[in-house]
Tab-separated table of C-alpha atoms in Angstrom:
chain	number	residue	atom	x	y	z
H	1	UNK	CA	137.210	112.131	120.672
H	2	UNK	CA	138.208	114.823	117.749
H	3	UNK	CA	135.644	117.675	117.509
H	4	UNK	CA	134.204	116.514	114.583
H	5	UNK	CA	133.577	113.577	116.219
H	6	UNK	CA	131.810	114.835	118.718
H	7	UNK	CA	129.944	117.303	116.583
H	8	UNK	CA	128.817	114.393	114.783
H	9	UNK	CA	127.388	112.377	118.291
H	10	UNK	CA	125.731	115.481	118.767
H	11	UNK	CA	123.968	115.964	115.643
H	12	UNK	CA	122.903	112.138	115.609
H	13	UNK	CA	121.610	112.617	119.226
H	14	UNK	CA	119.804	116.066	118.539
H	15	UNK	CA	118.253	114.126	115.414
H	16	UNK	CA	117.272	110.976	117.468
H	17	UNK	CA	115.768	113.407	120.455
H	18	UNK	CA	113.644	114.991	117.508
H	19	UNK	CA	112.479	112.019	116.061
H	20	UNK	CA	111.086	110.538	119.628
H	21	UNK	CA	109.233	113.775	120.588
H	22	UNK	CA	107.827	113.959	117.307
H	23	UNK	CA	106.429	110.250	117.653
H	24	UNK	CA	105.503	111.087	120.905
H	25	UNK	CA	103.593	114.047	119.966
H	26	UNK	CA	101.646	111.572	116.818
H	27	UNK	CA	99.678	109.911	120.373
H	28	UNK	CA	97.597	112.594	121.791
H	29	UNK	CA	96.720	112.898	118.360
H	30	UNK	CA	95.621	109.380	117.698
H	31	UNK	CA	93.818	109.738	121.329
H	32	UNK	CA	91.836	112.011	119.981
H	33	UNK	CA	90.995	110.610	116.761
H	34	UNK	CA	89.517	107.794	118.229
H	35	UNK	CA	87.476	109.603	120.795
H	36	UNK	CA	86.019	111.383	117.392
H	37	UNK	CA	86.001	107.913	115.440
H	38	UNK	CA	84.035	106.570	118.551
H	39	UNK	CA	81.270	109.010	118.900
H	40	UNK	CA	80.848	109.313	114.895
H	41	UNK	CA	80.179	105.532	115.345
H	42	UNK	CA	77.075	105.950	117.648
H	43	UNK	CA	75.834	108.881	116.352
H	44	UNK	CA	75.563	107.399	112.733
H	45	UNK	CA	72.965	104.977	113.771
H	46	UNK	CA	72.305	101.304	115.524
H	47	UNK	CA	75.108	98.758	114.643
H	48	UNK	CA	72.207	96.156	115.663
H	49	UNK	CA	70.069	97.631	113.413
H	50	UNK	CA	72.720	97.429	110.571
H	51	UNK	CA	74.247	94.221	111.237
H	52	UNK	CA	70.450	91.956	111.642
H	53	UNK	CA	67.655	91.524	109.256
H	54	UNK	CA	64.729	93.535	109.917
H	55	UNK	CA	62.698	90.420	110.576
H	56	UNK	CA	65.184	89.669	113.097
H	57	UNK	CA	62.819	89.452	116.870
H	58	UNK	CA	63.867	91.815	119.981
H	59	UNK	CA	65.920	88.414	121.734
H	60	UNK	CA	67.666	88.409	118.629
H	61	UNK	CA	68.522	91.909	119.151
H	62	UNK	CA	68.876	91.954	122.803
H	63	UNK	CA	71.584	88.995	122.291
H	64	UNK	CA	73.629	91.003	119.492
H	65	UNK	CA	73.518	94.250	122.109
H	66	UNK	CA	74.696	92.289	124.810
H	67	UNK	CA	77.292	90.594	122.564
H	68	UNK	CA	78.742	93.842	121.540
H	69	UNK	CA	78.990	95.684	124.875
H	70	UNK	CA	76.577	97.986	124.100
H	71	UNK	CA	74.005	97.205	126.664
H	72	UNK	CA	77.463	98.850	128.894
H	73	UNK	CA	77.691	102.576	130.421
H	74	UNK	CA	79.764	104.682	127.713
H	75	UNK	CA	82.604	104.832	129.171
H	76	UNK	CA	83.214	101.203	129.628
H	77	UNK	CA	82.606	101.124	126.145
H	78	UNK	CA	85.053	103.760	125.199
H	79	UNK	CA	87.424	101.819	127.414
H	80	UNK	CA	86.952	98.401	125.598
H	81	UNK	CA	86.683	100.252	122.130
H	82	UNK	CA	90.570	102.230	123.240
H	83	UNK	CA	91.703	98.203	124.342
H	84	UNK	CA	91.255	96.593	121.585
H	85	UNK	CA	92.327	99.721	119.569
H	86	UNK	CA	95.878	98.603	121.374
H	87	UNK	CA	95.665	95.553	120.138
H	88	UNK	CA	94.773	96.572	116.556
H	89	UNK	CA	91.291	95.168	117.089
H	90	UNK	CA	88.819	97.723	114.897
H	91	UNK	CA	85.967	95.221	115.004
H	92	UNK	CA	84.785	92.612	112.562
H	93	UNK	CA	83.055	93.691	108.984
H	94	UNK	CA	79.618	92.285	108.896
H	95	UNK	CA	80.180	92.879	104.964
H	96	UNK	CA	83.347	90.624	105.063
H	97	UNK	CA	82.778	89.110	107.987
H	98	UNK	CA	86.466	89.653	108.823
H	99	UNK	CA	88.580	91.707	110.897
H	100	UNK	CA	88.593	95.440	109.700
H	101	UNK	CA	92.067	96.174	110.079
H	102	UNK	CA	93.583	93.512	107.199
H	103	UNK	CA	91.117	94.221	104.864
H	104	UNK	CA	92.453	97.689	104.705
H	105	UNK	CA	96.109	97.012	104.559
H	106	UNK	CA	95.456	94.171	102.046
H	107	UNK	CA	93.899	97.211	99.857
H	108	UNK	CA	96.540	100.008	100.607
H	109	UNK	CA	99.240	98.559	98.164
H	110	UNK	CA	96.843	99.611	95.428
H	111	UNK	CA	96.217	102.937	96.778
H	112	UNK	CA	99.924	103.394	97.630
H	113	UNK	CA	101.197	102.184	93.853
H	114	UNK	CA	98.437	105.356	92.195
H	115	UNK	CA	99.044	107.464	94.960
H	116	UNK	CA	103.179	107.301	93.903
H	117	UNK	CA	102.013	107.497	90.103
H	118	UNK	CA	100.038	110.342	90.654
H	119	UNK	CA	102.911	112.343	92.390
H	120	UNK	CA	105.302	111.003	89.533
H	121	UNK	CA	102.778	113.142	87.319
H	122	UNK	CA	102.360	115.667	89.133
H	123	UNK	CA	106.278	116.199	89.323
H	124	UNK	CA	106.491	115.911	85.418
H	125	UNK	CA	104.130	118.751	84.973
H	126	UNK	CA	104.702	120.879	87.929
H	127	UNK	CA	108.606	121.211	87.953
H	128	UNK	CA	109.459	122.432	84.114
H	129	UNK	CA	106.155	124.443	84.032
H	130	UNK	CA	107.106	126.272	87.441
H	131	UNK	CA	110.095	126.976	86.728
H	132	UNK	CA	109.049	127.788	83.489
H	133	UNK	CA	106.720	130.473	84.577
H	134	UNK	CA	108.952	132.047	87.207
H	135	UNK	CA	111.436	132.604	84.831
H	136	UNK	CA	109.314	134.054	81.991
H	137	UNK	CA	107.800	136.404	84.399
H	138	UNK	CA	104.814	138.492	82.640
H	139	UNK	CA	105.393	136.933	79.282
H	140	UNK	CA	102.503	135.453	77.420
H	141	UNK	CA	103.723	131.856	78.532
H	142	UNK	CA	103.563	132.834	82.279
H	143	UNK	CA	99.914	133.989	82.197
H	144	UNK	CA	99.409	130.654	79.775
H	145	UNK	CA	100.535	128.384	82.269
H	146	UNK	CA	99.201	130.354	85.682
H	147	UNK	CA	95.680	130.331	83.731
H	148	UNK	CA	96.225	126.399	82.853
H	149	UNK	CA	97.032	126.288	86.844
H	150	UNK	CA	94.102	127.922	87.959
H	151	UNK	CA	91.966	125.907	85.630
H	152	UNK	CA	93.387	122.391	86.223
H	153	UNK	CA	92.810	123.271	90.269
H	154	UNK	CA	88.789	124.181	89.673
H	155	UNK	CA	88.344	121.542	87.193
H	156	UNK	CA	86.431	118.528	89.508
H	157	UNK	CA	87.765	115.477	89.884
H	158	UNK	CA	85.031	113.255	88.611
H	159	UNK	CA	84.332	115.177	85.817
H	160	UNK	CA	87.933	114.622	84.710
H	161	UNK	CA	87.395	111.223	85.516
H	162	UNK	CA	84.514	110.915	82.997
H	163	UNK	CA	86.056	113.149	80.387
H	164	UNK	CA	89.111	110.967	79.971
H	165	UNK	CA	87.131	107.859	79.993
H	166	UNK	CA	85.544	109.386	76.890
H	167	UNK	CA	88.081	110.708	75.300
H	168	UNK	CA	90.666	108.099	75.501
H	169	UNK	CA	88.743	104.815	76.673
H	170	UNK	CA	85.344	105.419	74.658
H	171	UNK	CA	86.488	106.838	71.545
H	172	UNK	CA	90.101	106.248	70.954
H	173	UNK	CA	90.567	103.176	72.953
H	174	UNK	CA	93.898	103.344	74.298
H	175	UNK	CA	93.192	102.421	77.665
H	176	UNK	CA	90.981	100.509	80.036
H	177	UNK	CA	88.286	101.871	81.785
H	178	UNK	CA	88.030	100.209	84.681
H	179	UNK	CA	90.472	98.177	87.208
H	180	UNK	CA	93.955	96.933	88.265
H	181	UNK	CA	96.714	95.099	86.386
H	182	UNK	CA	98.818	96.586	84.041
H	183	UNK	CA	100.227	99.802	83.555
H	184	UNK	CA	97.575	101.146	81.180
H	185	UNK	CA	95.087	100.553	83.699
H	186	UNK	CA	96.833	103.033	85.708
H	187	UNK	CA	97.022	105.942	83.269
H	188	UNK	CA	93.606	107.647	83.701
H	189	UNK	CA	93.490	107.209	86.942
H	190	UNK	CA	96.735	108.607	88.226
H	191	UNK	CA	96.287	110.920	85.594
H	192	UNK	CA	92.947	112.780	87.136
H	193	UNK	CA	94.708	112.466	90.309
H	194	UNK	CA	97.323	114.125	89.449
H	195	UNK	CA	96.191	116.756	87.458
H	196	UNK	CA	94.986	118.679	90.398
H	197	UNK	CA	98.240	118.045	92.571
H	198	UNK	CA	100.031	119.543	89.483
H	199	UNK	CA	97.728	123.018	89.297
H	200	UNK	CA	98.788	123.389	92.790
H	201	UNK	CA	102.498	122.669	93.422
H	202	UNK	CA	102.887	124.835	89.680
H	203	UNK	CA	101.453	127.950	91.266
H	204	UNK	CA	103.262	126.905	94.580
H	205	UNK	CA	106.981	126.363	92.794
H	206	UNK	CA	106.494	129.568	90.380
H	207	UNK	CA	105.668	132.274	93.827
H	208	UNK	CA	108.558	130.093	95.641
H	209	UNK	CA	110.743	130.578	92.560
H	210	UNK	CA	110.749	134.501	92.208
H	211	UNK	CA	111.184	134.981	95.766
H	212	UNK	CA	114.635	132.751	95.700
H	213	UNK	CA	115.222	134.428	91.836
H	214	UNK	CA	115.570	137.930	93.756
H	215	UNK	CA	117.706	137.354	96.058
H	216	UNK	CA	120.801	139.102	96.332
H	217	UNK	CA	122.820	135.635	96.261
H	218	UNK	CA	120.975	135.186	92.943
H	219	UNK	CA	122.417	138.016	91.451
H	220	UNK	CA	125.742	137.383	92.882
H	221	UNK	CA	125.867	133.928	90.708
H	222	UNK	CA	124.773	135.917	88.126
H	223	UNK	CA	127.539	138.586	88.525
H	224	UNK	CA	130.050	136.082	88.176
H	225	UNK	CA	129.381	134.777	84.681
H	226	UNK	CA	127.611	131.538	85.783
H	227	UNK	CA	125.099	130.369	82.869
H	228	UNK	CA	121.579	131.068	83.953
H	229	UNK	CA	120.780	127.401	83.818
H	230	UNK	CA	123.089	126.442	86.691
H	231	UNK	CA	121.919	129.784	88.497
H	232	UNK	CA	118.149	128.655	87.942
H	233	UNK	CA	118.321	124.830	88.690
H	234	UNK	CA	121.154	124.657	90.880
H	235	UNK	CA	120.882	127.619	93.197
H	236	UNK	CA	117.310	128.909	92.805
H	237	UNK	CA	115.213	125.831	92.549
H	238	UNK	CA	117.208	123.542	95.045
H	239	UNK	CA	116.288	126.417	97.374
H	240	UNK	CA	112.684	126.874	96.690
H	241	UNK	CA	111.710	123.305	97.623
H	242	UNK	CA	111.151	123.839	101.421
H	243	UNK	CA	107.596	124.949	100.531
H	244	UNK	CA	107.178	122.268	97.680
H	245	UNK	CA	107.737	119.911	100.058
H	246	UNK	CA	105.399	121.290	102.752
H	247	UNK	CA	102.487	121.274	100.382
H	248	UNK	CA	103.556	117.726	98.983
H	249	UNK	CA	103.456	116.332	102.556
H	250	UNK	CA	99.918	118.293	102.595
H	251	UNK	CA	98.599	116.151	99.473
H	252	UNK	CA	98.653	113.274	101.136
H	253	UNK	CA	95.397	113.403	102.942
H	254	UNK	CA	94.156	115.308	99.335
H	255	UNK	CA	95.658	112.205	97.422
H	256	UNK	CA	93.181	109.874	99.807
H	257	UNK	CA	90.137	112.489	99.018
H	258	UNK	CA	91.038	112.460	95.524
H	259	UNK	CA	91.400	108.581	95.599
H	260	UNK	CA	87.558	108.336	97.156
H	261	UNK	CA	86.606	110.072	93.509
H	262	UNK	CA	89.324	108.455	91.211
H	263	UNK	CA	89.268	104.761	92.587
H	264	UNK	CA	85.423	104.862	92.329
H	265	UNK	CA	85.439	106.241	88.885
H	266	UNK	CA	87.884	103.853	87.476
H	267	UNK	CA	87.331	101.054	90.183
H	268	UNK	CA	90.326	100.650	91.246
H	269	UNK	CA	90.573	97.999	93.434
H	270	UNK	CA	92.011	100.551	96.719
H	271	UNK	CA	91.519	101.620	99.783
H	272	UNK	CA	89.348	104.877	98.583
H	273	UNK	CA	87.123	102.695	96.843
H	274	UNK	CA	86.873	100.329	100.068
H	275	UNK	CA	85.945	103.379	101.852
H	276	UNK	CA	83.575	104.617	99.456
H	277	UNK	CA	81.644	100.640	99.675
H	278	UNK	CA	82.019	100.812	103.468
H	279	UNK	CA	80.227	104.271	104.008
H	280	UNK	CA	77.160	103.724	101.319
H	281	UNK	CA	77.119	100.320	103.555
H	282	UNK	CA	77.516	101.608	106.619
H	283	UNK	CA	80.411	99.218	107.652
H	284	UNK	CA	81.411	100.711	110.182
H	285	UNK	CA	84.447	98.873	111.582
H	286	UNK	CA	85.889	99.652	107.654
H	287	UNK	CA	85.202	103.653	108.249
H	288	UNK	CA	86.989	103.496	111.726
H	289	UNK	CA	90.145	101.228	110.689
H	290	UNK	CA	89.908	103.507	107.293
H	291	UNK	CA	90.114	106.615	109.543
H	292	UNK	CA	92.884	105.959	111.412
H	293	UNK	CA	94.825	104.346	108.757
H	294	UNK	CA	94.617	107.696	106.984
H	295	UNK	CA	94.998	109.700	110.102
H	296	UNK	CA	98.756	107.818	110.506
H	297	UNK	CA	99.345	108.331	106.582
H	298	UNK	CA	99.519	111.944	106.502
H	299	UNK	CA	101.300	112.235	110.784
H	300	UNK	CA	103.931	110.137	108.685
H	301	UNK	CA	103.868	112.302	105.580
H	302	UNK	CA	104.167	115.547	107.480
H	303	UNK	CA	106.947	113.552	109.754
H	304	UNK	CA	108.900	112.965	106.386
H	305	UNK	CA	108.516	116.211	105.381
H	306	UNK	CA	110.194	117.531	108.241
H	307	UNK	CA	113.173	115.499	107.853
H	308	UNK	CA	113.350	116.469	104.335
H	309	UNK	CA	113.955	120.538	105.407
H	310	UNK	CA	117.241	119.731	107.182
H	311	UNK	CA	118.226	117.301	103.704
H	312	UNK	CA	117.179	120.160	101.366
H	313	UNK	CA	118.893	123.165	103.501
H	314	UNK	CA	121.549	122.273	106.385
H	315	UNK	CA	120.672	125.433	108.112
H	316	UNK	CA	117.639	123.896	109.642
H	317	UNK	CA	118.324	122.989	112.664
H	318	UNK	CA	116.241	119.976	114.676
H	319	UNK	CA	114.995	121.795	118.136
């Protein structure tokens, strides 16, 4: 076997050793998520109480307890609750009256197709006006753009929400309101989503940006005629994305948050607005599939992220 060769075996091996610890590492996690999702379940209040009439008599009740194992010592329960957890079994919505688990994938297509149109946004309006701003350092147009940043990250969600509704639903009626179908009924939403995502990765990429722009490997480029384009978007901004990514992989548990707001504003049919039904309802086998569901979205997005670094600079090594 040539060296490269074997260099090669080695790298894929050192990758594929990576990749199991890290999935290895995602269980203790999920362990204790669902020791948290199972005491937030009985602490919130009676699922007998929630699930029967309030005319319903005390056999009624007595039947439902026994039918749901909770007539059991706690830790039989947790055990029961941590079996069928293996066997993707989060209990049966008395709203639906169907099994938790589908109901939230059958939403999550929706959430995933604004959460990937909000990030498209974001990108639009974070990249040019980052770089933007790092390279006009001080000038009028920096402090325009790093007020705009600081603004568009305090500005609320829902009031964002309501403000475009007005402004572009209300009076110049350009898009929907409300729900899922076509492309404008994506606009507003994705829009307020993204908005926020945008303050933040703008500040992120400028500080990123003049750290890489004064380097001395910088100024070499520079020193050898290079146009300052090439030098900025080539060699500077390539190089500044470790932490953009970081922070990326980060908004994916603020992209469900902001969803919770954005879906419920513009009802879009998706999981955030499934969670937002299934709390005021107290369906509680939604909240628990919801939690976990969202608890494996962002392991996976911070799991991405870390294959990203050795993509985006070789001289990460996987340890």
């Amino acid at each position: 076997m040539s060296s490269f060769s074997l260099l090669h075996h080695r790298g894929g091996e050192v990758v594929r050793n990576y990749l199991i610890k890290s999935v290895l590492q995602i269980i203790p996690v999920l362990l204790l998520i669902s020791l948290i999702v199972f005491i937030l379940v009985r602490v919130t209040g009676d699922p007998v109480a929630l699930m029967l009439p309030e005319t319903a008599s005390d056999e009624d009740r007595m039947v439902l307890t026994r039918a749901l194992g909770l007539d059991q010592p706690i830790y039989v329960q947790y055990i029961k609750f941590m079996g069928d957890l293996l066997q993707g079994d989060f209990g049966t919505s008395y709203r639906y009256n169907l099994p938790a688990l589908p109901i939230i994938l059958e939403r999550l297509p929706a959430s995933f197709e604004l959460a990937i149109a909000s990030m498209i946004i974001a990108t639009l309006i974070s990249v040019p006006l980052g770089i933007l701003s790092a390279v006009k350092r001080n000038s009028y147009l920096d402090i325009f753009i790093t007020g705009a940043s600081a603004l568009g990250k305090a500005i609320p969600h829902f009031w964002l929400g309501i403000m475009l509704i007005l402004l572009f639903a209300v009076r110049m009626k350009i898009a929907p309101v409300s729900g899922r179908g076509t492309f404008e009924h994506l606009i507003l939403p994705a829009l307020t989503l993204g908005v926020g995502i945008a303050a933040e990765t703008t500040r992120l990429i400028r500080s990123s940006m003049l750290d890489i722009l004064g380097q001395d490997y910088i100024r070499t480029a520079r020193s050898k005629g290079l146009i300052e384009t090439l030098v900025v978007c080539k060699h500077a901004f390539r190089n500044s994305l470790i932490p953009v990514v970081t922070i990326m992989a980060l908004q994916s548990s603020a992209l469900i948050g902001g969803a919770l707001i954005s879906e419920t504003i513009f009802a879009w049919p998706g999981m955030g607005l499934l969670i937002v039904q299934a709390v005021n309802g107290r369906d509680m086998a939604i909240v628990q599939a919801s939690i976990f569901v969202v608890a494996f979205i962002v392991i996976l997005g911070n799991l991405i992220a870390d294959i990203l670094y050795r993509l985006l600079d070789p001289r990460i090594k996987y340890k």
